[in-house]
Every structure is written in C-alpha cells, then in structure tokens.
Tab-separated table of C-alpha atoms in Angstrom:
chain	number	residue	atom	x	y	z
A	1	UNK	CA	106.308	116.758	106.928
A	2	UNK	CA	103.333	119.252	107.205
A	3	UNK	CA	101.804	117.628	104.499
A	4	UNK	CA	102.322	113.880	105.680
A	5	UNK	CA	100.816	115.100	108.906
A	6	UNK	CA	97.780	116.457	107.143
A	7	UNK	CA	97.447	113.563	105.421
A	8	UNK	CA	97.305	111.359	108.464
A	9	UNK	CA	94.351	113.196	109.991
A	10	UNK	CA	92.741	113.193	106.712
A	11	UNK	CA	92.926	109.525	107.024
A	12	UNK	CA	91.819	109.129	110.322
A	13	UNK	CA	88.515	111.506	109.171
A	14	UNK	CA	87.875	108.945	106.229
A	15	UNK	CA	88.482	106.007	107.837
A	16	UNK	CA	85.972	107.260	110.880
A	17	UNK	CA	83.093	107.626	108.110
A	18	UNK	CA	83.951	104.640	106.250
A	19	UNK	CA	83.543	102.495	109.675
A	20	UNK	CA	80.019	104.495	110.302
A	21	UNK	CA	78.690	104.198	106.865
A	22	UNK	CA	79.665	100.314	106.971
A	23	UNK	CA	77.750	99.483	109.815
A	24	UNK	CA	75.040	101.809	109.087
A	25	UNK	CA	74.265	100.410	105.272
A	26	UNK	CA	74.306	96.834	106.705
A	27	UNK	CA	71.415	98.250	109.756
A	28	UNK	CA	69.437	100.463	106.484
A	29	UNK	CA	69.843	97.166	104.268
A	30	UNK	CA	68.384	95.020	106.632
A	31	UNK	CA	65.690	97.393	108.452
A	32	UNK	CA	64.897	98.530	104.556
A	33	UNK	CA	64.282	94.814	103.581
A	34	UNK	CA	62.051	93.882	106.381
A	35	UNK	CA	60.234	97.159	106.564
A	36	UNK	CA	59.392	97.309	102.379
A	37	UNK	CA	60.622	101.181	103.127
A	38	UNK	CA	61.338	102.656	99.842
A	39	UNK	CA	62.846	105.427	101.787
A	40	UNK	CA	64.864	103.288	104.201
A	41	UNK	CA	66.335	101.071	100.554
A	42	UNK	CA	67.479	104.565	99.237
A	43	UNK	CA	69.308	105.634	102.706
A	44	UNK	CA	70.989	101.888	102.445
A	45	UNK	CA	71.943	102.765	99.140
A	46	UNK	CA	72.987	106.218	100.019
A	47	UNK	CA	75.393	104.701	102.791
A	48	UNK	CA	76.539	101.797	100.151
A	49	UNK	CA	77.679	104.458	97.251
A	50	UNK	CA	79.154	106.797	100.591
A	51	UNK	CA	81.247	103.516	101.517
A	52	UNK	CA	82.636	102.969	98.223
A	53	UNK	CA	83.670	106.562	98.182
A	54	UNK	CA	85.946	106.369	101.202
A	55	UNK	CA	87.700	103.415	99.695
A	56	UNK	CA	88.457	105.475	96.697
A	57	UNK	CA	89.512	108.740	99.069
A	58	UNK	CA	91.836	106.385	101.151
A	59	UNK	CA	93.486	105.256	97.597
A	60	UNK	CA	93.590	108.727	96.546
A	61	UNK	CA	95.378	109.651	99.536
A	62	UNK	CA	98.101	107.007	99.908
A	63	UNK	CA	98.850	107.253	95.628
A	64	UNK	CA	98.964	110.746	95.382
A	65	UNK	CA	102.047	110.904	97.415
A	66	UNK	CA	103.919	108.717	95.136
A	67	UNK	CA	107.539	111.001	94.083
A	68	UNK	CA	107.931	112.140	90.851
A	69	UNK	CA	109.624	109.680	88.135
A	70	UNK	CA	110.335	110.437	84.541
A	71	UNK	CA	106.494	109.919	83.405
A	72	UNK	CA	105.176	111.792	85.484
A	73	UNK	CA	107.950	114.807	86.397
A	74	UNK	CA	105.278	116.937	87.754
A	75	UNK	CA	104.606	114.066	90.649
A	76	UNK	CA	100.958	112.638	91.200
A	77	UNK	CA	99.341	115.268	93.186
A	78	UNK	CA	96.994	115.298	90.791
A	79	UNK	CA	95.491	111.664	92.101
A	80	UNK	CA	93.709	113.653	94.773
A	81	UNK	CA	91.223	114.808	92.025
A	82	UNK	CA	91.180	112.365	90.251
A	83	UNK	CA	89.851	109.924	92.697
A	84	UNK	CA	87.232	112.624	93.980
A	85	UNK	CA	86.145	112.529	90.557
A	86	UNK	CA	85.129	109.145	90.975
A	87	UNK	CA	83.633	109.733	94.106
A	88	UNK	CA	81.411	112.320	92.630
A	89	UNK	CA	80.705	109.296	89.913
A	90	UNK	CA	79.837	106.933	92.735
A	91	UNK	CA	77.495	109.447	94.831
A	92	UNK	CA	75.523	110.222	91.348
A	93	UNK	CA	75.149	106.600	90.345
A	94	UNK	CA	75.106	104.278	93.156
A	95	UNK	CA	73.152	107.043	95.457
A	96	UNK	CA	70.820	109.543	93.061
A	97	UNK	CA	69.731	106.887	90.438
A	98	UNK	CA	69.069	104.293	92.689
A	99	UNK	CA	67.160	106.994	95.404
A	100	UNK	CA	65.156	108.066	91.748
A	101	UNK	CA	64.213	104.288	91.349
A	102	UNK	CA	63.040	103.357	94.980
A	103	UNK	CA	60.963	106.617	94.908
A	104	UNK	CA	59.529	106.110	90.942
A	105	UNK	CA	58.327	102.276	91.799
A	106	UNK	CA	56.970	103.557	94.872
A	107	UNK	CA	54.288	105.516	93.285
A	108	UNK	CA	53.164	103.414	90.293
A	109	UNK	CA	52.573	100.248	93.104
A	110	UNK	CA	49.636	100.403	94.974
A	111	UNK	CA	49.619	101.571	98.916
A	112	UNK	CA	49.902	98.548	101.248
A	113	UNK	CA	49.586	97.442	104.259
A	114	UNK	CA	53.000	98.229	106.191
A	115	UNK	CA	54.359	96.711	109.278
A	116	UNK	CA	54.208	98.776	112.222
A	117	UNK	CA	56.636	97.184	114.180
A	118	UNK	CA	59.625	96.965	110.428
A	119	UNK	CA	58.592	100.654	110.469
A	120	UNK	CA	59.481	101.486	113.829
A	121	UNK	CA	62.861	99.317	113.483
A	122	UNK	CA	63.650	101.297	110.392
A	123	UNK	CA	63.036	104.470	112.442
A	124	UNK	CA	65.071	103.403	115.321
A	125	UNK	CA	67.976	102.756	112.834
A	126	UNK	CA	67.693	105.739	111.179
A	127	UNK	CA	68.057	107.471	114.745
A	128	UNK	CA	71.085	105.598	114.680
A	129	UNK	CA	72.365	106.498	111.257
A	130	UNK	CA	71.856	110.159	112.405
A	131	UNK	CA	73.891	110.216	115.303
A	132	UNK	CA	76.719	108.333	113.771
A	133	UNK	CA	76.424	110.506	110.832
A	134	UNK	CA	76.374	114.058	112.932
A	135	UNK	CA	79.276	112.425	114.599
A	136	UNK	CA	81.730	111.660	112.048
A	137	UNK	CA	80.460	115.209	110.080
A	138	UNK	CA	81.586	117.038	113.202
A	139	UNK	CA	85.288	115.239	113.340
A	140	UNK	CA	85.444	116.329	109.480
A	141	UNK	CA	84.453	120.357	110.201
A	142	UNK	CA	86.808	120.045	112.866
A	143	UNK	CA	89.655	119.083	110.737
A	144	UNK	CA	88.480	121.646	107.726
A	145	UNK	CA	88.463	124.888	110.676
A	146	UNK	CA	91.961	124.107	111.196
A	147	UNK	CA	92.799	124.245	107.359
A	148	UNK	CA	94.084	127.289	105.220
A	149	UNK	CA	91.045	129.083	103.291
A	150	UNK	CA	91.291	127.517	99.427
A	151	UNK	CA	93.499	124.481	100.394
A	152	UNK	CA	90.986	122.443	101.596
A	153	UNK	CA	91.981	118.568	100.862
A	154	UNK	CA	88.689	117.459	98.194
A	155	UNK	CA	88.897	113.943	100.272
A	156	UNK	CA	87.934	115.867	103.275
A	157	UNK	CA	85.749	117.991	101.243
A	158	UNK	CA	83.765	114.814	99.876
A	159	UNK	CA	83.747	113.522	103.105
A	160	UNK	CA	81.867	116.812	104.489
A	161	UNK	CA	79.684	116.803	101.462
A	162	UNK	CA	78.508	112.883	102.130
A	163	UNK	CA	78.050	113.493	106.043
A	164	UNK	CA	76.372	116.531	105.354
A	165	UNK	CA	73.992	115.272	102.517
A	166	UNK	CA	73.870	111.881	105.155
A	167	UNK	CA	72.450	114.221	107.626
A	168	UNK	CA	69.749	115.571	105.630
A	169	UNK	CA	69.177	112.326	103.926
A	170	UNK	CA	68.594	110.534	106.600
A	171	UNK	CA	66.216	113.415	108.046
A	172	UNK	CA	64.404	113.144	105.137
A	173	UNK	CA	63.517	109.056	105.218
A	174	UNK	CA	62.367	109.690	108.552
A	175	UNK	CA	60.235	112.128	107.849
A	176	UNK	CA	58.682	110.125	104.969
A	177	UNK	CA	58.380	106.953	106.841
A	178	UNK	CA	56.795	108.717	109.780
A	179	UNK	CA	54.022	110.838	107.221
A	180	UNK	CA	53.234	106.916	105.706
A	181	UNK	CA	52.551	105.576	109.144
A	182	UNK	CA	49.926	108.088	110.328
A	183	UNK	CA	48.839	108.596	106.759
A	184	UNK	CA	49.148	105.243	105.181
A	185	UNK	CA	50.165	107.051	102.012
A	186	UNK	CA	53.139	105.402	100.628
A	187	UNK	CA	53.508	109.222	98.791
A	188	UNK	CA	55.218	110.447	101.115
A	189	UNK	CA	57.811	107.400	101.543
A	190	UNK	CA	58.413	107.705	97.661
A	191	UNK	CA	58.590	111.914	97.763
A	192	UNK	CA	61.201	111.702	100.553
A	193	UNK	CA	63.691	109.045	98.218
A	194	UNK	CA	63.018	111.527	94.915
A	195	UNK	CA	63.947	114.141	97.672
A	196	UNK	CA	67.260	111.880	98.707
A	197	UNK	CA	67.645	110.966	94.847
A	198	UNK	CA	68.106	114.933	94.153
A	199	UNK	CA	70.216	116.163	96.817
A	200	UNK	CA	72.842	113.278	95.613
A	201	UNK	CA	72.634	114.275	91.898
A	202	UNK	CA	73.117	118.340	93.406
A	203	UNK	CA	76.201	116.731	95.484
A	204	UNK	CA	77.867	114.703	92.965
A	205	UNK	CA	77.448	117.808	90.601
A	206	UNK	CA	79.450	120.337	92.584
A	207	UNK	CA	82.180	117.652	93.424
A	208	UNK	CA	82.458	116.257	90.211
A	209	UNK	CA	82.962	120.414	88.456
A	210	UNK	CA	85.177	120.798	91.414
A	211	UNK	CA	87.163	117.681	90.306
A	212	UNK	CA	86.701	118.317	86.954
A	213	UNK	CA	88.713	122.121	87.314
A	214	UNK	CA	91.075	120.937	89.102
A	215	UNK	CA	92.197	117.862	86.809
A	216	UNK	CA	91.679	120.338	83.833
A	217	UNK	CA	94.361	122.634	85.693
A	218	UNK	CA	93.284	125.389	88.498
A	219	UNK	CA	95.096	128.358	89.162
A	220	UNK	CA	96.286	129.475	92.550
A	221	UNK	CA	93.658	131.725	94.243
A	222	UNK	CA	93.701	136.035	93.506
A	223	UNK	CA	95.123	136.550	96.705
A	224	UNK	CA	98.114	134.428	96.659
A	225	UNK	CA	98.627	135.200	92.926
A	226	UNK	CA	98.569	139.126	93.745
A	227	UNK	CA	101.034	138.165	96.510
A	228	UNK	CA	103.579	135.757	94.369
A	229	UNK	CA	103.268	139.601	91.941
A	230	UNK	CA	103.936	141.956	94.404
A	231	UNK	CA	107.045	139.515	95.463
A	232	UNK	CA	108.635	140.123	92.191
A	233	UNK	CA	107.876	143.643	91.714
A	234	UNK	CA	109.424	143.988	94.863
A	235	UNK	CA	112.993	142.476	93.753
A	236	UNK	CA	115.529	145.038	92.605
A	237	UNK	CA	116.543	143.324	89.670
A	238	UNK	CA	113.540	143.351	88.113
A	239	UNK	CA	111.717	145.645	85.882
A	240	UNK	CA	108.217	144.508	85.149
A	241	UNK	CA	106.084	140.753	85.374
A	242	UNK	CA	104.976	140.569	82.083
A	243	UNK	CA	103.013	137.470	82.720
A	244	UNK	CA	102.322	135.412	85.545
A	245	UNK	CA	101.004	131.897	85.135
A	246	UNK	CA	99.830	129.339	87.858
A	247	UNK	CA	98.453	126.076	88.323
A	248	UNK	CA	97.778	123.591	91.071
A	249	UNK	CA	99.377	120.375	90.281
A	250	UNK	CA	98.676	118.799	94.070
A	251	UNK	CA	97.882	119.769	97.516
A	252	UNK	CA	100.842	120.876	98.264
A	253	UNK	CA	102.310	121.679	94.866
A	254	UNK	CA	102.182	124.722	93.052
A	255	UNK	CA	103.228	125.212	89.435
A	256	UNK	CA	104.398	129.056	88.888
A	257	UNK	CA	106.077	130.425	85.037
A	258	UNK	CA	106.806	133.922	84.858
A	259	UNK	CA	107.890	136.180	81.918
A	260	UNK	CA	109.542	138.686	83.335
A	261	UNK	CA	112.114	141.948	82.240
A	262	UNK	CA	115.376	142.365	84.216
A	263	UNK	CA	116.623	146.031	84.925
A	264	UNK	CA	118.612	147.805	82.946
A	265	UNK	CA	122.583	147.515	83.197
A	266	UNK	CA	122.163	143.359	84.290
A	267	UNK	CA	125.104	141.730	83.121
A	268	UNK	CA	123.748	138.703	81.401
A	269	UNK	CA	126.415	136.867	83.108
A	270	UNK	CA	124.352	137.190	85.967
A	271	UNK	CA	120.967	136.771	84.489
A	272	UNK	CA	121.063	132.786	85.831
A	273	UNK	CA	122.398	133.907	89.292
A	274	UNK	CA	119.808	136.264	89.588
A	275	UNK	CA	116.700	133.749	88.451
A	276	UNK	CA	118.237	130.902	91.308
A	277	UNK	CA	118.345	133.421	94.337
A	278	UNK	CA	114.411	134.743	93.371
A	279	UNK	CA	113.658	130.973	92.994
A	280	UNK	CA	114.920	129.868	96.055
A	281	UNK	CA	113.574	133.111	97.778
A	282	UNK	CA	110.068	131.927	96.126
A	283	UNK	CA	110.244	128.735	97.582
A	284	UNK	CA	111.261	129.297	101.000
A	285	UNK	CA	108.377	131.933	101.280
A	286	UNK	CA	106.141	129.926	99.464
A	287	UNK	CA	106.837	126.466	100.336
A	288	UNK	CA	104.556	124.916	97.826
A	289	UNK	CA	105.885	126.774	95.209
A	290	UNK	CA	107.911	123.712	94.204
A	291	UNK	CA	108.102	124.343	90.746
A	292	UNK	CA	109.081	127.993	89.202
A	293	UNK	CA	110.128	129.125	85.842
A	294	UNK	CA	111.415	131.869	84.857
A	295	UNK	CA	111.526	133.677	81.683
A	296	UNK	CA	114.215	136.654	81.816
A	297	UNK	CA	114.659	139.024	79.408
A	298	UNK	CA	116.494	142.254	79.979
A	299	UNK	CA	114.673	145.482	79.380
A	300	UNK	CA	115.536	147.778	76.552
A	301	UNK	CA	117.317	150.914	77.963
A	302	UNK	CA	115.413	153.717	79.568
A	303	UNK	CA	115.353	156.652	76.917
A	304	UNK	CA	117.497	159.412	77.616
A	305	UNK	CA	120.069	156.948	79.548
C-alpha cells in the first residue's frame, strides 16, 4: 500500500511537468519560429525531448508494478530503470544534439537583422517557461524531502533533473537573446544553445550511469547492509555471516543471499525452522526485503568442547 501510494504522487509530479512542458514547447516552438532565435529553437527542443520523457516515466511507473509470473520470478521492478534509461537517451538526443546544432549553424551564418518585437515575444515566453518550470521543480523537491535518503524513485529523480536543467536552460536563452538585442551579435544567441546543448549531455550522463547501475544490479546502501549484518549476528542461532549479498531488484524490492554458520549443537532437524523464523523476522523488519536466501551450514565444534 505504501508503495501504491508513493506511486500515485509520483504520478501526479510527472503528470504536472508533462502538462507544463506541453504547453511550454508549443509557446518556445512558435515564439522560436517567428523570432529566428537559435536559443529560443533549442529551449523548444529542450521542452519537446523533456515531454517525451514523462511519457516514458508514466509507462515506467504503471509497468513496473506488474506481479511476478514465471518469466520474470523476480517481478518487474526493474522497469523503473529501465525506462529512465531511455529518458536519459531522450534528454541526450532530442535535447543536447539538437541544442549543439541550433548553436553550431548559428555561428557559421552571418548576423542579421532580428525582430525586435519576435524577440521580445520569445522573452515574454521564456518568462513564462520559467515560472511554470520553478513551479512544477518545487512540487517535485517537495515530494523527494518527504522520501527516505537512497530510495529516491529515478522517475522523480529525472523529473528534478529536467526541471532543474529547465530552470537554468531557460535562464540561459534569455540571457543570450537579451546580449543579441543590445549587441546585435548573434554570438551570444548561439553560445547560450552550446551552453543548453552541454548541460543536457552532463544530465543525460549522470541519469543514464545511474540507470545503467541499477539495471546492471545495485546493492543496498552501507548503512542498511551493516544493519541487515548486525541483525544476524544478533540471532542466537547463529555463529558467523560468512557472506552477505544484496541487490535492488525494484523500488520496493530487495534481493538479500546470505551464507551463513549455525551454532554449535543445532539439530539439523531444525536447521529449516530456524532459516523461516530469521526470514520472516527479516521481512517484517525490513519490509522490502521480499526476497531472502539463506545458506546454513552448521559450524564445526568449538575445540576443547
């Protein structure tokens, strides 16, 4: 239930940036078109790739709750990333290498002379695009202060990274588009999409190797792992953790296989009674600790006994 409740604001955070970056690439499309601002065409791209994102986030969320079957015993937790990945794919593509062209043709055409009056539309929608933006970034840091440290959901973590690079991206094409009008330099237009064009490729980088550890197969983090330790060291029966292994195989889904050496004088009659109860103690302390194993062996007597 926790998790299907999480989910449901997660949602509600997505589908608030998809409805702002919707409405804002249509206003950057057409203020870019009339204007000729190279700057303004990258921001429309920006908000373009940014839409396409949220669609895949929205999939990711509603797939990766899908129960486990016999292809996939494990569940699909592992959607979330997947679909982030592509995310990451979109920003890079439809954002950075389209941000790099606008800002490239810029400088090999020759300065010309710009409308004052598509400028100052493109400025006024970029005013726009920043409030809506700084709006729907604040719902999202909202949402992440309420999560657990190292459990943040990557849809709401690409949707800070897109309203936060939004933010600056947009600061950025105003700043070029103001420098051309009282310079009449169309440098500065082109700098500010290069600018745009490498704060998407630095995004789409650390989402994608994000993404990319977490499809590969991330362990829990040191604390929890020290913690899921001490909780066997702790049980009577046992004798020593000779290896702990973990991985995350969702949000809310936590793989954990442990070798571990019983204490002396354990019947092995009891071996299988004794690796249920530490299970089920595992799980109802650890909730997402929804898969354990267990390797028991029983430790060789204590010389001298």
């Amino acid at each position: 239930m926790a998790g299907s409740a999480a989910d449901r604001r997660t949602r509600l955070t997505v589908l608030v940036a998809l409805a702002a970056n919707l409405v804002i690439a249509a206003a950057k499309t057409v203020g870019g078109l009339a204007s000729g601002s190279p700057a303004l065409l990258s921001e429309a791209a920006h908000s373009v790739a940014d839409s396409l994102n949220e669609v895949f986030l929205l999939a990711a969320l509603r797939r990766s709750r899908r129960p486990a079957d016999a292809r996939h015993p494990f569940g699909y937790g592992k959607e979330r990333f997947f679909w982030a990945l592509l995310a990451a794919v979109g920003i890079f593509v439809m954002g950075g290498c389209f941000s790099f062209y606008q800002g490239l043709s810029a400088l090999r055409r020759d300065d010309h002379d710009e409308s004052p009056e598509g400028y100052t539309a493109g400025l006024i929608v970029l005013g726009v695009a920043f409030v809506a933006e700084s709006a729907s970034l604040t719902r999202a840091l909202h949402q992440a202060r309420g999560e657990k440290r190292g459990s943040l959901d990557p849809a709401l973590r690409t949707v800070i990274a897109e309203d936060s690079t939004a933010v600056l991206g947009v600061t950025l094409a105003m700043a070029g588009m103001s420098l051309r009008l009282a310079t009449g330099s169309v440098v500065w237009e082109a700098m500010a999409s290069l600018g745009i064009g490498l704060l998407l490729v630095y995004v789409a980088f650390r989402l994608g190797r994000d993404a990319r550890d977490q499809l590969i197969g991330e362990a829990v983090d040191p604390e929890l792992r020290r913690d899921l330790v001490g909780f066997l060291m702790r049980q009577s029966e046992i004798d020593n953790v000779a290896e702990l292994l973990t991985m995350r195989l969702g949000m809310d889904s936590v793989l954990v296989a442990a070798r571990i050496d019983l204490a002396p004088g354990i019947d092995s009659e009891r071996i299988e009674e004794v690796s249920m109860r530490i299970r089920e103690a595992m799980a109802d302390r650890w909730p997402q600790a929804d898969q354990v194993f267990l390797d028991v062996t029983n430790a060789p007597p204590r010389a001298g006994l």
